[in-house]
Amino acid sequence: MSEGGRQFVLEGVRADLRVLAEVRRRVAEFAGEIDLPPDTTGDVLLATYEALANVVEHAYPPGVPGTFDLVVDYSRGDGVLTVTVADRGSWKPESDTRVTRRGQGLRLMNACSDAVRVERRDAGTRIQLQWNCGQARTLLPEREPQTGR
């Protein structure tokens, strides 16, 4: 964790869809504590939930219990928020996504964050999601009122 930063850690969480809503709620609380803007918070929650759902669905064989760790690290100095999700499983082989219409998780994570890194190792998979929150986001200009032409 960087100087002036904050960290939120959950270790050994049961890889079960039923616990993900509570994990999401706690990440949202943390986002509020560090004053993350609402649009960034939404992106963080969506991408993090997708990473966690991927662990539940893909990291462990059916019926085999597993766990994951979640670390949310915010460096106030450089304005970078990093979410790390790590499991201890071995991911299932990729299926034919044309038939199942699945496999959009990484695309979603990429669309919602500034950077995504996936490390598949013998001891599990680690997903890191990152947001640069240090620069003010440029807002689109207000629409000008329509005239009656």
Coordinates of C-alpha atoms in Angstrom, one line a residue:
M1 CA 0.0 0.0 0.0
S2 CA 1.3 3.4 -0.9
E3 CA 1.8 6.3 1.5
G4 CA -1.4 8.2 2.3
G5 CA -3.4 5.3 1.1
R6 CA -6.1 3.0 2.4
Q7 CA -6.6 -0.7 2.0
F8 CA -9.5 -3.1 2.4
V9 CA -8.7 -6.8 2.6
L10 CA -10.8 -10.0 2.7
E11 CA -9.0 -13.3 2.9
G12 CA -10.2 -16.8 2.5
V13 CA -13.7 -15.9 1.4
R14 CA -15.8 -18.9 0.3
A15 CA -16.1 -19.0 -3.5
D16 CA -19.9 -19.0 -3.5
L17 CA -22.3 -16.8 -5.4
R18 CA -24.3 -16.3 -2.2
V19 CA -21.5 -14.3 -0.5
L20 CA -20.8 -12.0 -3.4
A21 CA -23.6 -9.5 -2.6
E22 CA -22.1 -8.9 0.9
V23 CA -18.6 -8.5 -0.6
R24 CA -20.0 -6.0 -3.1
R25 CA -21.6 -4.1 -0.3
R26 CA -18.4 -3.9 1.6
V27 CA -16.4 -2.7 -1.4
A28 CA -19.1 0.0 -2.0
E29 CA -18.7 1.1 1.7
F30 CA -14.9 1.3 1.1
A31 CA -15.5 3.4 -2.0
G32 CA -17.6 5.8 0.0
E33 CA -14.9 6.1 2.7
I34 CA -12.3 7.1 0.1
D35 CA -14.7 9.5 -1.6
L36 CA -14.7 7.8 -4.9
P37 CA -17.0 9.5 -7.5
P38 CA -20.3 7.7 -8.1
D39 CA -19.4 6.9 -11.8
T40 CA -16.1 5.4 -10.8
T41 CA -17.7 3.5 -7.9
G42 CA -20.2 1.9 -10.3
D43 CA -17.4 0.8 -12.6
V44 CA -15.4 -0.6 -9.7
L45 CA -18.4 -2.5 -8.4
L46 CA -19.3 -4.0 -11.8
A47 CA -15.8 -5.0 -12.7
T48 CA -15.0 -6.4 -9.2
Y49 CA -18.2 -8.4 -9.1
E50 CA -17.5 -9.8 -12.6
A51 CA -14.0 -10.9 -11.4
L52 CA -15.5 -12.5 -8.3
A53 CA -18.2 -14.3 -10.3
N54 CA -15.5 -15.7 -12.6
V55 CA -13.7 -17.1 -9.6
V56 CA -17.0 -18.8 -8.4
E57 CA -17.9 -20.1 -11.8
H58 CA -14.5 -21.1 -13.3
A59 CA -11.8 -21.5 -10.6
Y60 CA -13.0 -24.7 -8.9
P61 CA -14.6 -27.9 -10.2
P62 CA -18.3 -28.3 -9.4
G63 CA -18.8 -29.5 -5.8
V64 CA -15.2 -28.7 -4.8
P65 CA -15.1 -25.9 -2.2
G66 CA -12.7 -23.0 -2.8
T67 CA -11.8 -19.6 -1.6
F68 CA -10.6 -16.3 -2.8
D69 CA -8.8 -13.2 -1.5
L70 CA -9.8 -9.6 -2.3
V71 CA -7.5 -6.6 -1.8
V72 CA -8.6 -3.1 -2.6
D73 CA -5.7 -0.7 -2.4
Y74 CA -6.1 3.1 -2.8
S75 CA -3.1 5.3 -3.1
R76 CA -4.3 8.8 -2.4
G77 CA -0.9 10.3 -3.5
D78 CA -1.2 9.1 -7.1
G79 CA -4.9 8.6 -7.2
V80 CA -4.7 4.9 -8.2
L81 CA -7.2 2.3 -7.0
T82 CA -6.2 -1.3 -7.5
V83 CA -8.5 -4.3 -6.9
T84 CA -6.8 -7.7 -6.7
V85 CA -8.8 -10.9 -6.7
A86 CA -6.8 -14.1 -6.2
D87 CA -8.0 -17.7 -6.1
R88 CA -6.3 -21.0 -5.5
G89 CA -8.0 -23.0 -8.2
S90 CA -7.3 -24.1 -11.7
W91 CA -9.5 -22.5 -14.3
K92 CA -11.7 -24.7 -16.5
P93 CA -10.8 -24.9 -20.2
E94 CA -12.5 -22.2 -22.3
S95 CA -15.7 -23.3 -23.9
D96 CA -17.1 -22.3 -27.3
T97 CA -18.5 -18.9 -26.4
R98 CA -20.4 -18.6 -29.7
V99 CA -22.7 -21.3 -28.5
T100 CA -23.0 -20.3 -24.9
R101 CA -22.9 -16.6 -25.4
R102 CA -20.5 -16.5 -22.4
G103 CA -17.0 -15.3 -22.1
Q104 CA -17.7 -11.5 -21.9
G105 CA -16.3 -11.1 -18.4
L106 CA -12.9 -9.9 -19.4
R107 CA -14.4 -7.5 -22.0
L108 CA -16.6 -6.1 -19.3
M109 CA -13.7 -5.7 -16.8
N110 CA -11.6 -4.0 -19.6
A111 CA -14.5 -1.6 -20.4
C112 CA -15.0 -0.7 -16.8
S113 CA -11.4 -0.1 -15.7
D114 CA -8.3 1.6 -16.9
A115 CA -6.1 -1.6 -16.8
V116 CA -6.7 -5.3 -16.3
R117 CA -4.0 -7.9 -15.7
V118 CA -4.8 -11.7 -15.5
E119 CA -2.1 -14.0 -14.2
R120 CA -2.9 -17.7 -14.5
R121 CA -0.5 -19.7 -12.3
D122 CA -0.3 -23.3 -11.0
A123 CA -1.4 -22.0 -7.6
G124 CA -4.4 -20.2 -8.9
T125 CA -5.4 -17.1 -10.9
R126 CA -4.8 -13.5 -9.9
I127 CA -6.9 -10.6 -11.5
Q128 CA -5.8 -7.0 -11.0
L129 CA -8.1 -4.2 -12.0
Q130 CA -6.9 -0.6 -11.8
W131 CA -8.4 2.9 -12.0
N132 CA -6.6 6.2 -12.3
C133 CA -8.8 8.4 -10.0
G134 CA -6.2 11.2 -9.7
Q135 CA -7.2 13.3 -12.7
A136 CA -10.5 15.0 -12.9
R137 CA -12.8 13.5 -15.5
T138 CA -13.8 15.8 -18.3
L139 CA -17.6 16.1 -18.4
L140 CA -19.5 16.4 -21.7
P141 CA -20.9 19.9 -22.2
E142 CA -24.5 20.5 -21.5
R143 CA -26.8 20.2 -24.5
E144 CA -27.9 23.6 -25.7
P145 CA -31.6 24.2 -25.7
Q146 CA -33.3 23.3 -28.9
T147 CA -34.8 26.3 -30.8
G148 CA -38.0 26.1 -32.8
R149 CA -36.5 25.9 -36.3

